[in-house]
Short mmCIF file of C-alpha atoms in Angstrom, two decimals:
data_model
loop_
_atom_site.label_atom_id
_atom_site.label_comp_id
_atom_site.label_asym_id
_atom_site.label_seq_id
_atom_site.Cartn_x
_atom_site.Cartn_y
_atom_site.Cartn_z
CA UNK A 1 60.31 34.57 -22.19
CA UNK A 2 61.93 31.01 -24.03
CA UNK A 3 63.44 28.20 -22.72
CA UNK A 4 67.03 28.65 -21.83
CA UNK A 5 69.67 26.81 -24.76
CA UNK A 6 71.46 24.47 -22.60
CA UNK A 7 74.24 22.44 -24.29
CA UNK A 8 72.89 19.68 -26.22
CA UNK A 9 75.25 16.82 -25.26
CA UNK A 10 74.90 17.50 -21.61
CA UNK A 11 71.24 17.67 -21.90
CA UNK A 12 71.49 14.10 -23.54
CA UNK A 13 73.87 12.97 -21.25
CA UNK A 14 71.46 13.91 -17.97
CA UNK A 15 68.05 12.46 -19.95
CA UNK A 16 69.69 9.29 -20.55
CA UNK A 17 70.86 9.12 -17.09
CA UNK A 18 66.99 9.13 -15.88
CA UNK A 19 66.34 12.56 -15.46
CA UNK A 20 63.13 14.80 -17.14
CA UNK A 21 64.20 17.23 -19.67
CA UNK A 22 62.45 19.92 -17.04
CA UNK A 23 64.71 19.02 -14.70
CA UNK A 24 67.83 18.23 -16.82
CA UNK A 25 67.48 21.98 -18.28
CA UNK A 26 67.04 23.79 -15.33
CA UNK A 27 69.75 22.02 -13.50
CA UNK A 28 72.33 22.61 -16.44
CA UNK A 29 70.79 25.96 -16.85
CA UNK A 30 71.53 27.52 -13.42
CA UNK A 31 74.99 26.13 -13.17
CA UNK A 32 75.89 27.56 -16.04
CA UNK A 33 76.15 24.53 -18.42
CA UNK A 34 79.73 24.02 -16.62
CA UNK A 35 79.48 20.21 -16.92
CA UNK A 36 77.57 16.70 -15.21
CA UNK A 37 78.75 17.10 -12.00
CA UNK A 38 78.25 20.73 -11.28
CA UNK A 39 74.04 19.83 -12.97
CA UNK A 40 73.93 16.98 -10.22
CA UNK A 41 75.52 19.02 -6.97
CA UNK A 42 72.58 21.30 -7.92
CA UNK A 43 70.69 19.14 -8.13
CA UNK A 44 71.37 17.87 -4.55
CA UNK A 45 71.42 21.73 -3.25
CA UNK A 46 67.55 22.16 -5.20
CA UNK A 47 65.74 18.75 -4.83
CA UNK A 48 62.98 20.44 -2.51
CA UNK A 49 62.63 23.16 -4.73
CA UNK A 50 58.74 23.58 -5.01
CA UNK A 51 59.33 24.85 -9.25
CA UNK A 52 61.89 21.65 -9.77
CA UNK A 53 59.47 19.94 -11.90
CA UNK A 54 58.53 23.19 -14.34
CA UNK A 55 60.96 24.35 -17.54
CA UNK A 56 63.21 27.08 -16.91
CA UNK A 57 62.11 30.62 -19.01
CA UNK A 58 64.89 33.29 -19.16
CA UNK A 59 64.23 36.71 -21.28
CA UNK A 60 68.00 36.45 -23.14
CA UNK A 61 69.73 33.92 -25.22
CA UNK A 62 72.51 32.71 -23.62
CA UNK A 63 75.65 31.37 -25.63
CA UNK A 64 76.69 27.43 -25.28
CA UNK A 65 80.01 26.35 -25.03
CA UNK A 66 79.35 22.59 -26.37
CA UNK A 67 82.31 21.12 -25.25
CA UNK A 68 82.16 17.18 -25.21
CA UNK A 69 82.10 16.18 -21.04
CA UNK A 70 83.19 12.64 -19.71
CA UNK A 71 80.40 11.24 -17.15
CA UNK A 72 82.12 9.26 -14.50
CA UNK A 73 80.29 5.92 -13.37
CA UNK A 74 80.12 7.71 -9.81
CA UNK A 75 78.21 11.06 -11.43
CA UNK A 76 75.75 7.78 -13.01
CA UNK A 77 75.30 6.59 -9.37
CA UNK A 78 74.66 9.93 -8.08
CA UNK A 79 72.69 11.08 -10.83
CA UNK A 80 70.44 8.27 -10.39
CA UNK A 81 70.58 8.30 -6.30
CA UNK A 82 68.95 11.66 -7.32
CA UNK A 83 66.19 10.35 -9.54
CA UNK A 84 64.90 8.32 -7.23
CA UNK A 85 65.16 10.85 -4.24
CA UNK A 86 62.99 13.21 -6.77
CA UNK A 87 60.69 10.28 -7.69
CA UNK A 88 60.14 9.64 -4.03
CA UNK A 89 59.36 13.51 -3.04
CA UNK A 90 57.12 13.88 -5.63
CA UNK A 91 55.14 10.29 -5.01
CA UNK A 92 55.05 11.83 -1.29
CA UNK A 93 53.56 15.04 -2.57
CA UNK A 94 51.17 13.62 -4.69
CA UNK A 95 50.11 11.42 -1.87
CA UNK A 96 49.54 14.62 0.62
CA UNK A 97 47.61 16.32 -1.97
CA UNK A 98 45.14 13.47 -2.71
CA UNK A 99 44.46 12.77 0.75
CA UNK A 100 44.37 16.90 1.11
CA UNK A 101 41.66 16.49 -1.76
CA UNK A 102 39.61 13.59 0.06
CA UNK A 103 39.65 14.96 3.22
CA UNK A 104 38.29 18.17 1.82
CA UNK A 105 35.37 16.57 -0.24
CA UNK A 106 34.63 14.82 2.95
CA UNK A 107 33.99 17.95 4.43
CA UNK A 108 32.22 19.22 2.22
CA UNK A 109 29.98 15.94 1.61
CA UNK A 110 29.21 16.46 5.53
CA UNK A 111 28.64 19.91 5.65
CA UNK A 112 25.70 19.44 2.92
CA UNK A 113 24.49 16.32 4.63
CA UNK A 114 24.25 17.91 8.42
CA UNK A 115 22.65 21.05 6.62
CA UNK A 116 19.67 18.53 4.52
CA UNK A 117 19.39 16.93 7.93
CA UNK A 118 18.84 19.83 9.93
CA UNK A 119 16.46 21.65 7.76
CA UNK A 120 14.27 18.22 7.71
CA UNK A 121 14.24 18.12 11.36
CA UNK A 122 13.08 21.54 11.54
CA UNK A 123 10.21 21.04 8.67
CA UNK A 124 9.26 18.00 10.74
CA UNK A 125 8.95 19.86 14.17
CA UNK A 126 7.03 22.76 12.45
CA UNK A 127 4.55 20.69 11.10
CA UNK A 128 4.16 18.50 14.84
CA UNK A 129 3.73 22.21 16.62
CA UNK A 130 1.08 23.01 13.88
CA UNK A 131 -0.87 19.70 14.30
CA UNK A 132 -0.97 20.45 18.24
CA UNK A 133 -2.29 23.36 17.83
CA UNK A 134 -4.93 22.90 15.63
CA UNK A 135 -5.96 19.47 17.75
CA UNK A 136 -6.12 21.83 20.53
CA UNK A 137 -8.02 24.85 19.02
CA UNK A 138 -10.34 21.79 17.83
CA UNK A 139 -10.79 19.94 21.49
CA UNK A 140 -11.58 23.57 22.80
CA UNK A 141 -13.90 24.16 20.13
CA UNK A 142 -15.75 20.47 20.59
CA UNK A 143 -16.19 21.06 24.38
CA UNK A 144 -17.17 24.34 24.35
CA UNK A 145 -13.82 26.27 25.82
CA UNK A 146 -12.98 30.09 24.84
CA UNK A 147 -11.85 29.92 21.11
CA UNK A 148 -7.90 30.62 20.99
CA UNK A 149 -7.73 29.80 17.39
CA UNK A 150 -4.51 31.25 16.18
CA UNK A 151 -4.09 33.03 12.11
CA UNK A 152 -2.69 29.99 10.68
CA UNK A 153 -6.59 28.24 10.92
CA UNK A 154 -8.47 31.41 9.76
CA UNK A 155 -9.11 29.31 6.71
CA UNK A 156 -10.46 26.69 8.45
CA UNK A 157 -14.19 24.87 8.18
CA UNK A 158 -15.07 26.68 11.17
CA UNK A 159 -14.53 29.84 10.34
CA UNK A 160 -17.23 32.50 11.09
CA UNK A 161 -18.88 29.74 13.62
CA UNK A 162 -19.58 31.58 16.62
CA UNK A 163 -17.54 29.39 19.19
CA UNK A 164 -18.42 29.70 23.21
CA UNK A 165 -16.94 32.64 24.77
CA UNK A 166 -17.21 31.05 28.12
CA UNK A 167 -17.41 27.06 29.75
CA UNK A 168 -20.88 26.39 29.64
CA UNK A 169 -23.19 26.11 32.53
CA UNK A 170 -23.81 22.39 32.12
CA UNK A 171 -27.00 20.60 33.97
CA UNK A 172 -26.02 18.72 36.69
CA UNK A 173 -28.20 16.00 36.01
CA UNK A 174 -27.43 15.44 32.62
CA UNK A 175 -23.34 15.41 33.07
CA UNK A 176 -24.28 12.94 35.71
CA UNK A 177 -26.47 10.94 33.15
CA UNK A 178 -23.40 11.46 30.24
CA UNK A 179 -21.12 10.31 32.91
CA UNK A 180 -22.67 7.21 33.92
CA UNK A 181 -23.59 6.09 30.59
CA UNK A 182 -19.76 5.82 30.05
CA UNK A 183 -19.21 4.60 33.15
CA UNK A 184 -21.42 1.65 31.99
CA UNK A 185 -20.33 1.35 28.92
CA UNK A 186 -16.81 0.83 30.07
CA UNK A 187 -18.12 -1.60 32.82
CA UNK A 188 -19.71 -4.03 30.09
CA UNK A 189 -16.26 -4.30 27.89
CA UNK A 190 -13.84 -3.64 30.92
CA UNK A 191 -11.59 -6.38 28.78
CA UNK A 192 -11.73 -4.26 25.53
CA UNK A 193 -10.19 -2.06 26.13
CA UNK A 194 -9.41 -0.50 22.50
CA UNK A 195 -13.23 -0.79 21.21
CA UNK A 196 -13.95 1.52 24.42
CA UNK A 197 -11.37 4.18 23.10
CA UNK A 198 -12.91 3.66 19.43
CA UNK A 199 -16.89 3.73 20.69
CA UNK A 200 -15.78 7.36 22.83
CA UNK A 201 -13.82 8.46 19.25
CA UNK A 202 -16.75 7.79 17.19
CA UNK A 203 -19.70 9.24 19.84
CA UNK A 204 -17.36 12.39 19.80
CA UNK A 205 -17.32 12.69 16.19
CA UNK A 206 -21.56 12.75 15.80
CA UNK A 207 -21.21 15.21 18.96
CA UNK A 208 -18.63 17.38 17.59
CA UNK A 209 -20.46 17.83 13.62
CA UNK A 210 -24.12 18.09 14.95
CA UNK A 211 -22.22 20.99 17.64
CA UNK A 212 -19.88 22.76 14.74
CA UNK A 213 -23.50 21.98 11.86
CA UNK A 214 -26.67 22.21 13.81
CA UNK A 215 -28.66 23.30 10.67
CA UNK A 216 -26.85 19.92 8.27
CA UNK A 217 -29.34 17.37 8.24
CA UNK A 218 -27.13 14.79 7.21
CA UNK A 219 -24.98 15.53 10.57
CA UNK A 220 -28.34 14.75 12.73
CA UNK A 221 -29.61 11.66 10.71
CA UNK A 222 -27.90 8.64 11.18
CA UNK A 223 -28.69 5.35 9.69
CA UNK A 224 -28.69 2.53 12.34
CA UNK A 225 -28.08 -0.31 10.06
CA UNK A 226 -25.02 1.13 8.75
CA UNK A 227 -22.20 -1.69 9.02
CA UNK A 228 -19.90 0.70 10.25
CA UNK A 229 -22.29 2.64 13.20
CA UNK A 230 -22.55 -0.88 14.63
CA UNK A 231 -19.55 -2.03 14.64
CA UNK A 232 -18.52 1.25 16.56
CA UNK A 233 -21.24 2.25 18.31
CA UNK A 234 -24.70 0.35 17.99
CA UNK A 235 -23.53 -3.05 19.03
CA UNK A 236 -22.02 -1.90 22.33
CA UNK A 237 -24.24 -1.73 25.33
CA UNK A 238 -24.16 1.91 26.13
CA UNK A 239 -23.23 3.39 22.85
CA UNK A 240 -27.04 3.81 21.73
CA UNK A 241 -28.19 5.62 25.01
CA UNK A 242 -25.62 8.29 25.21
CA UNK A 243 -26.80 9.31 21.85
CA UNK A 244 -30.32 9.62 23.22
CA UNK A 245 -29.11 12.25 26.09
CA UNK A 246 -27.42 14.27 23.47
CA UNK A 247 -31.26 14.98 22.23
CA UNK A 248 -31.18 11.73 19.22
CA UNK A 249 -34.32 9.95 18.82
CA UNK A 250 -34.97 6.79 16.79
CA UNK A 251 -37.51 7.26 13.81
CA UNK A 252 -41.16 5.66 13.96
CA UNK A 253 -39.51 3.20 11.07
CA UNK A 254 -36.92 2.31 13.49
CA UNK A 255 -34.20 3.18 10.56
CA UNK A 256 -32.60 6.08 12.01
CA UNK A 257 -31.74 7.69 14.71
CA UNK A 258 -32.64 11.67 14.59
CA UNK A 259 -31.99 14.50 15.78
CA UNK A 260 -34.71 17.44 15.24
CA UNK A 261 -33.39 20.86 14.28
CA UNK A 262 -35.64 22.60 17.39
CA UNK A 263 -34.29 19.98 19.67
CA UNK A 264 -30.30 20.60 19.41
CA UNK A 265 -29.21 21.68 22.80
CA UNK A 266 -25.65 23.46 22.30
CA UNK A 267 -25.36 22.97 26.05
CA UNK A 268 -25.77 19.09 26.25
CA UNK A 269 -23.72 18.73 23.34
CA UNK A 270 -20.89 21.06 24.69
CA UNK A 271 -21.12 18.92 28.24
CA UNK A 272 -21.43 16.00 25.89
CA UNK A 273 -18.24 16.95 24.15
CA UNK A 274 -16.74 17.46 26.95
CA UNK A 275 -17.37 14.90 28.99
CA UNK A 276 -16.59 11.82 26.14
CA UNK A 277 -12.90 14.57 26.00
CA UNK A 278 -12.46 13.49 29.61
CA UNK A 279 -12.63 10.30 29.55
CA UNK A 280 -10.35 9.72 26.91
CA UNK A 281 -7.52 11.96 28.10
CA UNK A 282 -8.12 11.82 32.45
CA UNK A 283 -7.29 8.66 33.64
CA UNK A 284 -8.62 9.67 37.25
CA UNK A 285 -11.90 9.59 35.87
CA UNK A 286 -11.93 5.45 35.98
CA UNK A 287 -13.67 5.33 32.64
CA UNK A 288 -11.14 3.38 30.64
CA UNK A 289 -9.16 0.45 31.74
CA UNK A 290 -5.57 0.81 31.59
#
């Protein structure tokens, strides 16, 4: 395939008239090199022609007759009429395609965004219905509920504890005791509300390691002049005694309070657990102020 021979003069005459040498050679081509005004009235019958702007290719040479032509200054006017009909389509159809082209890319710039999005949200909600569960396996665990500890904590700390199998049978005297102790406690700082909530935190915290580590020392030794045990605990009226019904005892020295190995009592500190669990999540049980 080669470009078509067109006749020289004509192919001058069209270029310097405004128009491509694509177009100028394919015009003159398919009307058979005849003349100006037969290029131009093809030019009017192909302007929407979707190939207008690519060279002609034809398989055989094709003879020239290269006969001078007169251009007219009507042909000019019409010639260039046609130029900037063809400058105006093609403008047009550039213009469709780039906005074609943004639209696209917007899509696309979505499509990847709403996909990041949703696979954070669903990361995120895993890892909230994770932490739920393992709060709750640890709450039932601290007071002494049936162990429902799913595969995902088999690694866990507690692992190969033997948790309660059943709610314990818990004196009725000494959940009284436990319960009034808060009771009090909450009575002398009714106005503080958020040092209440940290004291039952903390007390749940020496409950819940002496229950899950009866045999760690350092779980049933506690130093009372530690900075941060009074600030929690040992400087609020109540703190101190509901330590002492969970089985702690202070040391001769006055420097600790203790708990002896032979004197942990999985039952008091189960109802002990379970009770300071109460009255941080039950409001009905009028031990915080709300």
């Amino acid at each position: 395939m080669a470009v078509p021979e067109v006749n020289k003069k004509l192919l001058e005459q069209l270029e310097d008239m405004g128009f491509p040498r694509g177009w100028a050679t394919r015009a003159l081509h398919y009307s058979g090199n005849s003349g100006i005004e037969e290029a131009i009235n093809w030019f009017v019958d192909h302007e929407n022609d979707s190939n207008i702007d690519e060279m002609p290719l034809v398989a055989v040479d094709i003879v020239i007759d290269c006969q001078p032509f007169h251009i007219t200054e009507q042909m000019r006017i019409k010639a260039q009429e046609l130029r900037f009909s063809f400058e105006r389509i093609r403008a047009s159809k550039e213009l469709t395609e780039a906005k074609q082209t943004a639209k696209a890319n917007e899509r696309e710039r979505y499509l990847v965004s709403w996909k990041a999005e949703k696979e954070d949200e669903k990361r995120a909600r895993e890892r909230i219905l994770k932490k739920l569960e393992q709060d709750k396996v640890e709450r039932r665990f601290r007071v002494g509920l049936p162990s429902e500890r799913p595969a995902a904590l088999k690694s866990s700390p507690l692992q190969g504890k033997k948790l309660q199998n059943s709610v314990p049978v818990k004196s009725v005297r000494k959940a009284e005791q436990l319960r009034e102790c808060l009771r009090s406690l909450n009575r002398n700082h009714q106005d503080e509300g958020t040092t209440v909530g940290r004291v039952l935190q903390t007390l749940l915290i020496y409950v819940g390691n002496v229950a899950k580590n009866p045999d760690e020392e350092k779980f049933r030794k506690i130093r009372l002049s530690n900075p941060s045990f009074q600030d929690r605990v040992g400087n609020l009226s109540g703190g101190l005694e509901f330590l002492e019904l969970c089985g702690f005892e202070k040391t001769t020295e006055g420097e600790f309070l203790y708990l002896p190995r032979d004197k942990v009592d999985m039952k008091v500190l189960n109802t002990a657990g379970y009770e300071l669990t109460s009255a941080m999540t039950n409001p009905f049980l009028g031990l915080l102020s709300h």
